[in-house]
Short mmCIF file of C-alpha atoms (C1' of nucleotides) in Angstrom, two decimals:
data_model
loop_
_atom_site.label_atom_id
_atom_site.label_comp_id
_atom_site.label_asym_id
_atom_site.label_seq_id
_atom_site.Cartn_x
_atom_site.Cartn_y
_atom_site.Cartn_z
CA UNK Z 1 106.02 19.24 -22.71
CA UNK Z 2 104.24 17.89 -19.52
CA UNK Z 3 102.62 20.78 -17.69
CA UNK Z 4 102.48 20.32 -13.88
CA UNK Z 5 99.10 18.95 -12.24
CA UNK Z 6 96.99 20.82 -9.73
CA UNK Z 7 97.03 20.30 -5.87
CA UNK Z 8 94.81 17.36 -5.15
CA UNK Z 9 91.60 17.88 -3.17
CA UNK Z 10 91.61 13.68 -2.60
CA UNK Z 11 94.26 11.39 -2.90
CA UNK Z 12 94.47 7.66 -3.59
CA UNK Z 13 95.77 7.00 -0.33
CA UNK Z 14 92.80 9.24 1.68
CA UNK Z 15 90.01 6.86 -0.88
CA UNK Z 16 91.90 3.77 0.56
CA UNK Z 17 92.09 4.83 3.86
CA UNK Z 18 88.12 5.30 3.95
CA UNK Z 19 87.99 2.44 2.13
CA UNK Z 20 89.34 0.35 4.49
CA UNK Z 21 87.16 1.88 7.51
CA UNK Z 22 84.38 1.23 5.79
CA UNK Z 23 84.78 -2.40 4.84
CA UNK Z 24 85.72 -3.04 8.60
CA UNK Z 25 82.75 -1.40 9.33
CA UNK Z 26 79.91 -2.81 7.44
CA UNK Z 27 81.87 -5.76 6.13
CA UNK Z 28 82.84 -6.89 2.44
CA UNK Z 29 79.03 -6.45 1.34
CA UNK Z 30 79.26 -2.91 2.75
CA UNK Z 31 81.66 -1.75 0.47
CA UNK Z 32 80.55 -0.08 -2.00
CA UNK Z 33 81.43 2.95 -4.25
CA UNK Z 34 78.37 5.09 -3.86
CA UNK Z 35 78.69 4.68 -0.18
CA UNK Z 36 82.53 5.54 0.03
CA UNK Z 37 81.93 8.42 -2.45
CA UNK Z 38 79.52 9.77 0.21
CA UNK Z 39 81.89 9.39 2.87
CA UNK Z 40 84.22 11.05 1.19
CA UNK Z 41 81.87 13.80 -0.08
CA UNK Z 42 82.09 13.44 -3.49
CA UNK Z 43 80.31 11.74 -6.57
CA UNK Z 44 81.02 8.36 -7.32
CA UNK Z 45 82.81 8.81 -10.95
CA UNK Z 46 85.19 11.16 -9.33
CA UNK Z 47 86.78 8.36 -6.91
CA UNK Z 48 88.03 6.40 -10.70
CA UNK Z 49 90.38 9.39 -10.98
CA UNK Z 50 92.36 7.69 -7.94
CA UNK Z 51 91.69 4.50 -7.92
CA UNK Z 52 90.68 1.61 -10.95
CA UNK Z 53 87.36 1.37 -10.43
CA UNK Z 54 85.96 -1.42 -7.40
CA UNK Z 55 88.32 -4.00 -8.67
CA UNK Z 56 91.35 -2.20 -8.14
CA UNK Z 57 90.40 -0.82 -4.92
CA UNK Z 58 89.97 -4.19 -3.60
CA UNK Z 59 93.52 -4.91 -5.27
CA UNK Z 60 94.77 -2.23 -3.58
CA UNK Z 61 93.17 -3.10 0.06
CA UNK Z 62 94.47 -6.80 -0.28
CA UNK Z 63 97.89 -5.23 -0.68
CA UNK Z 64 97.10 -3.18 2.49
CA UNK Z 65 95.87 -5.74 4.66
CA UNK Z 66 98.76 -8.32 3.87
CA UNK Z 67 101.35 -5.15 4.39
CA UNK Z 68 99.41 -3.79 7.86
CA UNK Z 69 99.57 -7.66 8.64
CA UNK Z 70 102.98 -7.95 8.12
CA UNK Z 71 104.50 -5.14 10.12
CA UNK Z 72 102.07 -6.13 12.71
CA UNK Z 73 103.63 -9.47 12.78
CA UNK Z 74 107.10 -7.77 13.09
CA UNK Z 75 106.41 -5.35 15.46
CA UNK Z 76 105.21 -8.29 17.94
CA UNK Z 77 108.10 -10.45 17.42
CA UNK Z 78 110.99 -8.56 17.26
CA UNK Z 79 113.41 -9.27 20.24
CA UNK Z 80 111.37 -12.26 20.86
CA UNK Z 81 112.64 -15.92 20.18
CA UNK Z 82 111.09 -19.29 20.34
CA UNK Z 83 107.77 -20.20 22.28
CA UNK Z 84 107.73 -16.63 23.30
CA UNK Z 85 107.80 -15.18 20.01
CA UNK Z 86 105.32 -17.80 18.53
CA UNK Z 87 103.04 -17.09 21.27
CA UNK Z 88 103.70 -13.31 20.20
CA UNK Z 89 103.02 -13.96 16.88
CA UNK Z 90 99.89 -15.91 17.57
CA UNK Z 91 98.28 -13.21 19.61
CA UNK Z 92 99.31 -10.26 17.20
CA UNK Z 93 97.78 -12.65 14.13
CA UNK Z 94 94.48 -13.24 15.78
CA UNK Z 95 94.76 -9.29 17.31
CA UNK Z 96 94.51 -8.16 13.85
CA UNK Z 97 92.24 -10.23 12.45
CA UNK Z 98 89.70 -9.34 15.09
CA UNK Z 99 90.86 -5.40 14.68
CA UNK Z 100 90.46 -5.20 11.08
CA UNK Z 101 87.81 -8.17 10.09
CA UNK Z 102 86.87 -6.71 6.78
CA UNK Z 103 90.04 -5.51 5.55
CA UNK Z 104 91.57 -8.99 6.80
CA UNK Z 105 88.75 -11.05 5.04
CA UNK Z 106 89.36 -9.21 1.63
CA UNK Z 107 92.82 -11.65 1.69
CA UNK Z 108 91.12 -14.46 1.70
CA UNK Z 109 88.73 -13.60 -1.99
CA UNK Z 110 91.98 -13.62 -3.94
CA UNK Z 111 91.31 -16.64 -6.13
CA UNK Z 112 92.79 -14.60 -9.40
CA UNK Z 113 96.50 -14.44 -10.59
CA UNK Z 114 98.16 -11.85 -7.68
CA UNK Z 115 100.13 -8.76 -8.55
CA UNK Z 116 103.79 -8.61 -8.23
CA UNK Z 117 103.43 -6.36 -5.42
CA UNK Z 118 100.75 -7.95 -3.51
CA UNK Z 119 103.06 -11.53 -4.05
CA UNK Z 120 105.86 -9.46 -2.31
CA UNK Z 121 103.60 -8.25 0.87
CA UNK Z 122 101.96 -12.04 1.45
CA UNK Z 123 105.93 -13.14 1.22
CA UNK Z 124 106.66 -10.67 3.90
CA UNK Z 125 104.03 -12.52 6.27
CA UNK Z 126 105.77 -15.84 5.88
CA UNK Z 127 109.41 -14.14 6.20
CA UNK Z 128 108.14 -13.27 9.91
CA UNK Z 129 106.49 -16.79 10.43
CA UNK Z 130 109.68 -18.19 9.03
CA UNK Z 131 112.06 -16.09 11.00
CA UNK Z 132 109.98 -17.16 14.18
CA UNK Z 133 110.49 -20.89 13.35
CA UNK Z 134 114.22 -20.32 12.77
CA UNK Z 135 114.38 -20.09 16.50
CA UNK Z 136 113.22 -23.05 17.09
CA UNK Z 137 116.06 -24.65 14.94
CA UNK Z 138 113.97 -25.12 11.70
CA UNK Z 139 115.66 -24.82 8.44
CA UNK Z 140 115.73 -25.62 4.72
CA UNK Z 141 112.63 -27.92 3.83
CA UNK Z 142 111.67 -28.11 7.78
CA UNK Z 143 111.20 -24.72 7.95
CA UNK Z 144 109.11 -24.17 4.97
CA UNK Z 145 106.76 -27.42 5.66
CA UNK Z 146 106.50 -26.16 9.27
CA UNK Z 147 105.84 -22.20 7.52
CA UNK Z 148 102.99 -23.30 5.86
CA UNK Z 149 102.01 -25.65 8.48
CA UNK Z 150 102.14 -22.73 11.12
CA UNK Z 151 100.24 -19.89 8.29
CA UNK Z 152 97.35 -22.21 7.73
CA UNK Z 153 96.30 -23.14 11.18
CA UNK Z 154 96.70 -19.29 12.43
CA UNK Z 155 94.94 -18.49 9.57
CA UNK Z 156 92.30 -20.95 9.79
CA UNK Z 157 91.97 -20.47 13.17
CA UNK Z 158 91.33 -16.65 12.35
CA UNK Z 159 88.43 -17.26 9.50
CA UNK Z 160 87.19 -19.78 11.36
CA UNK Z 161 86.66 -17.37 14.26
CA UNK Z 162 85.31 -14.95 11.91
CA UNK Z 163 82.70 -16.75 10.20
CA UNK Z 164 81.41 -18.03 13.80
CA UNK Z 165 83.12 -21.21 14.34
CA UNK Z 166 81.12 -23.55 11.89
CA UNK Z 167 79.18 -24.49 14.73
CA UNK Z 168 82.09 -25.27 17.09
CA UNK Z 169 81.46 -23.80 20.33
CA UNK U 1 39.24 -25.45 1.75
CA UNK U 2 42.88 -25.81 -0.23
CA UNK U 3 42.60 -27.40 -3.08
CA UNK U 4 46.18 -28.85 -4.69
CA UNK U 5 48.56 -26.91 -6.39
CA UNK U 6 49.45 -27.19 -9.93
CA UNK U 7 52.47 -29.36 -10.94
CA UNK U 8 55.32 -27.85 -10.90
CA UNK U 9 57.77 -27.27 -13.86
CA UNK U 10 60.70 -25.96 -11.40
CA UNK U 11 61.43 -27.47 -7.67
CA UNK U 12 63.34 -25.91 -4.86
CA UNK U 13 66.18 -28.58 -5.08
CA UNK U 14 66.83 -27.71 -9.19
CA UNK U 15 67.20 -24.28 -8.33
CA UNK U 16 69.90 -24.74 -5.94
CA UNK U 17 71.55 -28.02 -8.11
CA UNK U 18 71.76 -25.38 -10.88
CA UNK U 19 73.27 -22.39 -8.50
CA UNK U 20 75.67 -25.10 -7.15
CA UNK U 21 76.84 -25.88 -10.13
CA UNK U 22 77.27 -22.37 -11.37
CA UNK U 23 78.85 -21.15 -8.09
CA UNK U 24 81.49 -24.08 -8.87
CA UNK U 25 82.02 -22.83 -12.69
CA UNK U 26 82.05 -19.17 -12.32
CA UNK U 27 83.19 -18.57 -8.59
CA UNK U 28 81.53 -16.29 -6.12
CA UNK U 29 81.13 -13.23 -8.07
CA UNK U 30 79.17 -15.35 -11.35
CA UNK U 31 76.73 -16.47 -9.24
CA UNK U 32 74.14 -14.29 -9.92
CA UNK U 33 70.23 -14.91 -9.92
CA UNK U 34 70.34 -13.42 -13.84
CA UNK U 35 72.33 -16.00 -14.89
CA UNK U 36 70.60 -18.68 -12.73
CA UNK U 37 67.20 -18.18 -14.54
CA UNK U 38 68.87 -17.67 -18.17
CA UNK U 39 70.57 -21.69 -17.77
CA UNK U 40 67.14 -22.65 -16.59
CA UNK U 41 65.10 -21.66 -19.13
CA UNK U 42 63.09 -18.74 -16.95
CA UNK U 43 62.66 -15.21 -16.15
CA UNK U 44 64.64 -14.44 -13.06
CA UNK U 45 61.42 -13.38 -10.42
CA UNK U 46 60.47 -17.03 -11.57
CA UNK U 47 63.12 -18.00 -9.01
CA UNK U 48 61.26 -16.47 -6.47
CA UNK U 49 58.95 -19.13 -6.61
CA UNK U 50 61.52 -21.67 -5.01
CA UNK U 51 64.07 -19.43 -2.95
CA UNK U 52 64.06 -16.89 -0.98
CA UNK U 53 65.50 -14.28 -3.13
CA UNK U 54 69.36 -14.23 -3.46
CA UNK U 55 70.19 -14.22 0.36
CA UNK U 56 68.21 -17.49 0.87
CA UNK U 57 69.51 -19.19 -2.37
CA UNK U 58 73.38 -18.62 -0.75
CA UNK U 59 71.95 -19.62 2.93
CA UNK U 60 70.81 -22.92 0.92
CA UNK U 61 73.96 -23.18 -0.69
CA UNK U 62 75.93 -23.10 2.37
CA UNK U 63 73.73 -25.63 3.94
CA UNK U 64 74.59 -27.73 1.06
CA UNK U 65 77.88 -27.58 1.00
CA UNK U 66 78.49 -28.32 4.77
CA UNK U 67 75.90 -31.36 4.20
CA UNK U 68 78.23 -33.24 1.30
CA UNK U 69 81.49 -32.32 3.11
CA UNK U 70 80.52 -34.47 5.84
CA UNK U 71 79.22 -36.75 4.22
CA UNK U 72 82.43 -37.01 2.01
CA UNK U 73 84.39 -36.99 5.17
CA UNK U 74 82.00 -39.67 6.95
CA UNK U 75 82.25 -41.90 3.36
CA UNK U 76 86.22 -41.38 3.39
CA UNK U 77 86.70 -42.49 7.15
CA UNK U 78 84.29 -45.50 8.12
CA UNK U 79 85.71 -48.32 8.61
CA UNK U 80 89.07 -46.83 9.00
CA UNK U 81 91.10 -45.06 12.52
CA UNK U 82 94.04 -43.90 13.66
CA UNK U 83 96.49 -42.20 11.13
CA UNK U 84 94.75 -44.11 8.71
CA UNK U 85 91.62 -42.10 9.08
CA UNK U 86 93.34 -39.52 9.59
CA UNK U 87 95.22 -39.70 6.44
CA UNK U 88 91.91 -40.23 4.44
CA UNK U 89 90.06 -37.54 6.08
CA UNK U 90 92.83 -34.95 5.41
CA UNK U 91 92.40 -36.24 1.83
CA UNK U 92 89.02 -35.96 1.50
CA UNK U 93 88.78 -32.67 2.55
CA UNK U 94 91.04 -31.18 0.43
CA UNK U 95 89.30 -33.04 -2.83
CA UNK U 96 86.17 -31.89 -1.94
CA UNK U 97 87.40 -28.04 -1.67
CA UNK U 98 89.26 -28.83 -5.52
CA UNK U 99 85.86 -30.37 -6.81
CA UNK U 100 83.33 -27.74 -5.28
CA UNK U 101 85.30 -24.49 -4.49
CA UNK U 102 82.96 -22.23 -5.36
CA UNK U 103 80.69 -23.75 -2.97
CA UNK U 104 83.00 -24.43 -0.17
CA UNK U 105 83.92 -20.94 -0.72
CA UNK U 106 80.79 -19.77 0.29
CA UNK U 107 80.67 -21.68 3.77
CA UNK U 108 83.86 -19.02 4.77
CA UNK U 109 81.66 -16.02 4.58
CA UNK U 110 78.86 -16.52 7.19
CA UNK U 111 80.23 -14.49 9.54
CA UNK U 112 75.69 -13.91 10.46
CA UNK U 113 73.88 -15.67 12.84
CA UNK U 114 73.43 -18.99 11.17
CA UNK U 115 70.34 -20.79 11.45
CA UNK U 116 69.33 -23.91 13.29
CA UNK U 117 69.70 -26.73 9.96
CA UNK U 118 73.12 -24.85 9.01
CA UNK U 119 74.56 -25.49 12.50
CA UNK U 120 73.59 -28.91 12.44
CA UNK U 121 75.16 -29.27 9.57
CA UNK U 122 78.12 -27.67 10.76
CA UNK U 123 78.28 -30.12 13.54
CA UNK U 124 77.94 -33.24 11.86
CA UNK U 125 81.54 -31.80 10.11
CA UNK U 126 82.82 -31.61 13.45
CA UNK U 127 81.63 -35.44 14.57
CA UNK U 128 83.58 -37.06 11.98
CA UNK U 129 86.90 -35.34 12.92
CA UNK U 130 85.66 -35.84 16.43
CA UNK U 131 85.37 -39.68 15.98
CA UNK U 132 88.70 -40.05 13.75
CA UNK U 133 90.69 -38.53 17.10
CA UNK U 134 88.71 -40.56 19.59
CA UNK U 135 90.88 -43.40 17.24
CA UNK U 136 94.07 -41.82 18.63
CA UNK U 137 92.85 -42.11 22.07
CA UNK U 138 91.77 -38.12 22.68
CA UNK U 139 88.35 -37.93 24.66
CA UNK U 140 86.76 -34.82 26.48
CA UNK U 141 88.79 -31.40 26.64
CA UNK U 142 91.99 -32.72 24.63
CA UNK U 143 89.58 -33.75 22.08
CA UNK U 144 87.94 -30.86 21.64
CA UNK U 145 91.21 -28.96 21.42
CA UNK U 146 92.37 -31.11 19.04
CA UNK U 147 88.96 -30.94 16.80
CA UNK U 148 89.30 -27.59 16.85
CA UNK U 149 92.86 -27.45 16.07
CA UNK U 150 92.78 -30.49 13.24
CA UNK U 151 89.36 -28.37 11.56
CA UNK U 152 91.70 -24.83 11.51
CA UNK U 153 94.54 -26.62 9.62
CA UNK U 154 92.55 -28.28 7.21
CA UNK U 155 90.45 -25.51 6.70
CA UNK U 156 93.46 -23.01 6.45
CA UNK U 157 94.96 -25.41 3.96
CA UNK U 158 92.11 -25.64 1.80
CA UNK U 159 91.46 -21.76 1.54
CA UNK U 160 95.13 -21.02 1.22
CA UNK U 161 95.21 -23.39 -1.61
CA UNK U 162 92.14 -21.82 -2.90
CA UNK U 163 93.57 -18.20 -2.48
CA UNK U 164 96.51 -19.53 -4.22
CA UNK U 165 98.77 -19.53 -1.16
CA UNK U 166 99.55 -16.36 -0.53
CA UNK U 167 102.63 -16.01 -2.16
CA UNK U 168 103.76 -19.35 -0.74
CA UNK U 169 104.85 -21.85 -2.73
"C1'" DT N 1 100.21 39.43 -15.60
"C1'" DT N 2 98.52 36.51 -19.02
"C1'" DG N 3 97.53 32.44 -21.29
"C1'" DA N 4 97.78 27.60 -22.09
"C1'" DC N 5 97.92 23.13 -20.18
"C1'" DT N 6 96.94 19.67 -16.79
"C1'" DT N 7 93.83 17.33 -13.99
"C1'" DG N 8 90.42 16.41 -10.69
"C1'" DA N 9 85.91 17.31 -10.01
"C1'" DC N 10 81.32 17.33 -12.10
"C1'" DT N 11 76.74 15.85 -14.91
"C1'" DA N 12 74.48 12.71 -17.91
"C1'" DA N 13 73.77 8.35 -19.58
"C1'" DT N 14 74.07 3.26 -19.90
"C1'" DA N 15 73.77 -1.44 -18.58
"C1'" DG N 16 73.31 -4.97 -15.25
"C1'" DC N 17 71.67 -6.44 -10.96
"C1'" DA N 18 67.97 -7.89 -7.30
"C1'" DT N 19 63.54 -7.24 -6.04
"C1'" DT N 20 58.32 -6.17 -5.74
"C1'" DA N 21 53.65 -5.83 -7.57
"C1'" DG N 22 50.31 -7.39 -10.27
"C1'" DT N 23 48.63 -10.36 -14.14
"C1'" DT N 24 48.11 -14.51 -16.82
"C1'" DT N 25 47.78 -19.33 -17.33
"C1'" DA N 26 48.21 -24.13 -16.68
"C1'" DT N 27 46.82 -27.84 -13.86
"C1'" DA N 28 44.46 -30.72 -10.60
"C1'" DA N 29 40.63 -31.57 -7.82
"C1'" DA N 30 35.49 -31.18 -7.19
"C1'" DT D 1 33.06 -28.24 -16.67
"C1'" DT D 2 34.06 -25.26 -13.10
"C1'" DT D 3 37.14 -23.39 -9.73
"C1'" DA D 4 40.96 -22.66 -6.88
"C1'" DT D 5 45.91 -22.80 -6.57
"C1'" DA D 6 50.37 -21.60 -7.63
"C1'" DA D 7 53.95 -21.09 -10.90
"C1'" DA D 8 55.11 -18.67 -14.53
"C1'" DC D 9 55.02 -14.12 -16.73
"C1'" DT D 10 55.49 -8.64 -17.67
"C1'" DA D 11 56.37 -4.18 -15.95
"C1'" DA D 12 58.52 -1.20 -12.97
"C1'" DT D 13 61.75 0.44 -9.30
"C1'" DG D 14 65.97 1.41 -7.29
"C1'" DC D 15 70.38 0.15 -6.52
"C1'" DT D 16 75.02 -0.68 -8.44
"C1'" DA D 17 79.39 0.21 -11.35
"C1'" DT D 18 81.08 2.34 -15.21
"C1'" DT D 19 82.03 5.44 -19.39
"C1'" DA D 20 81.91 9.76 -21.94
"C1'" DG D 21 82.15 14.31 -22.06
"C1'" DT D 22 82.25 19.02 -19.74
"C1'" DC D 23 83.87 22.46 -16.53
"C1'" DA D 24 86.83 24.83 -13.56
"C1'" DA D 25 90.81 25.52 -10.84
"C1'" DG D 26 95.49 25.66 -10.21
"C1'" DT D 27 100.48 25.97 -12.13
"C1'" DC D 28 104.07 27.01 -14.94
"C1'" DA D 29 106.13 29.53 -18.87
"C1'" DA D 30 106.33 33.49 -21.46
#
DNA sequence: TTGACTTGACTAATAGCATTAGTTTATAAA
DNA sequence: TTTATAAACTAATGCTATTAGTCAAGTCAA
């Protein structure tokens, strides 16, 4: 028979939380385990008993950035239609890129196959994009050519202002 | 007096031709200086000898990479303009993220100060979009609006491609 | 209340990494 | 041939993530 657990000093979702502070913090180099163990006030090893090691914390702050993004996204749009929600969206995009730089840039580093979950959070970003462009009369193949039209300049707009404009003033 | 040094087995520009080549293989994360020295027949604090520790080797790398994009664009659009250039600028960037990622990868993450050679760089990227919209008849603000805009979309195109497209199809 | 089970913390140890210091050695000029 | 230069080396340090194994605290059942 399974015996009940104890109460949990830490939790997965207080190491991610930290996590995330302290990649926005010191940026992606920043992040490490040693340093969020001391943050957290606890040895190193003891943070694998909530999360998968440094890989899957980065998994699992991916899936919080593109979620955070998301509802962010939502919340600025909602009871907004055409140019006034795109500017909306534009503005909460580049808001939380600037807010959470670190946590954002993770997204980016995701060459490898994406999790199921992860898949479902970046879809949730383009359902908001999409719904946006519905207002403007887009639909069917429109809408998705002008969807990934709209994602890619907001988004290279926002890594382009991160990593200091290439040299463009 | 200084007398002349002794020849030398290993050169600066190997180095990096070797690190470019592994970034390109083994992404980001492979590039490492262990790995570096083992395909090139040395111990690594050999490579000190020729770069300036792991940091410099990347700063070269990035310098690198924004040097053969624009010369890739510039190659791609002389003798061409309008949506012609356009056309074979927008496909020239894209091939040159899908034959170097791994080192185009690495221009996304400066978010330091970058030095003088890497801006210049940088700019000369700029001056070939900058010429293929003076074909469209864009000059002062518009066209530097329009640079700006044209560099975001290609740029969010080719790292959304990279990143496998964030759950977009 | 007692005892067993679960589980999250710990310590210890390993392996890989970049990096520095100091030494050796090959080469090219004098 | 001698000497200076610099590129290679070895050795050592300190950081990192990670695994294995131990300990202790809390919870439920008897």
């Amino acid at each position: 028979m399974t015996r009940p657990p104890r109460a949990r000093a830490l939790s997965p979702e207080a190491v991610i939380e930290a996590a995330a502070s302290l990649v926005d913090e010191r940026g992606q180099e920043g992040l490490t385990l040693a340093e969020l163990a001391k943050r957290l006030g606890v040895r190193s090893p003891s943070l694998y008993n909530h999360v998968d090691g440094l890989e899957g914390l980065l998994r699992e702050l991916r899936l919080r950035a593109l979620t955070d993004l998301g509802r962010a996204l939502e919340r600025a749009t909602v009871g907004r239609s055409s140019r006034d929600a795109l500017a909306a969206l534009s503005h909460a995009y580049r808001g939380y890129v600037r807010e959470h730089p670190g946590l954002y840039g993770l997204t980016v580093r995701s060459t490898e196959v994406q999790g199921a979950r992860e898949r479902e959070a970046g879809e949730a970003v383009v359902e908001v994009v999409f719904a946006v462009l519905r207002g403007f009369g887009l639909e069917g193949e429109d809408a998705v050519h002008a969807t990934r039209y709209l994602r890619s300049t907001l988004h290279g707009f926002a890594v382009l202002e991160l990593a200091g404009g290439f040299g463009l003033e």
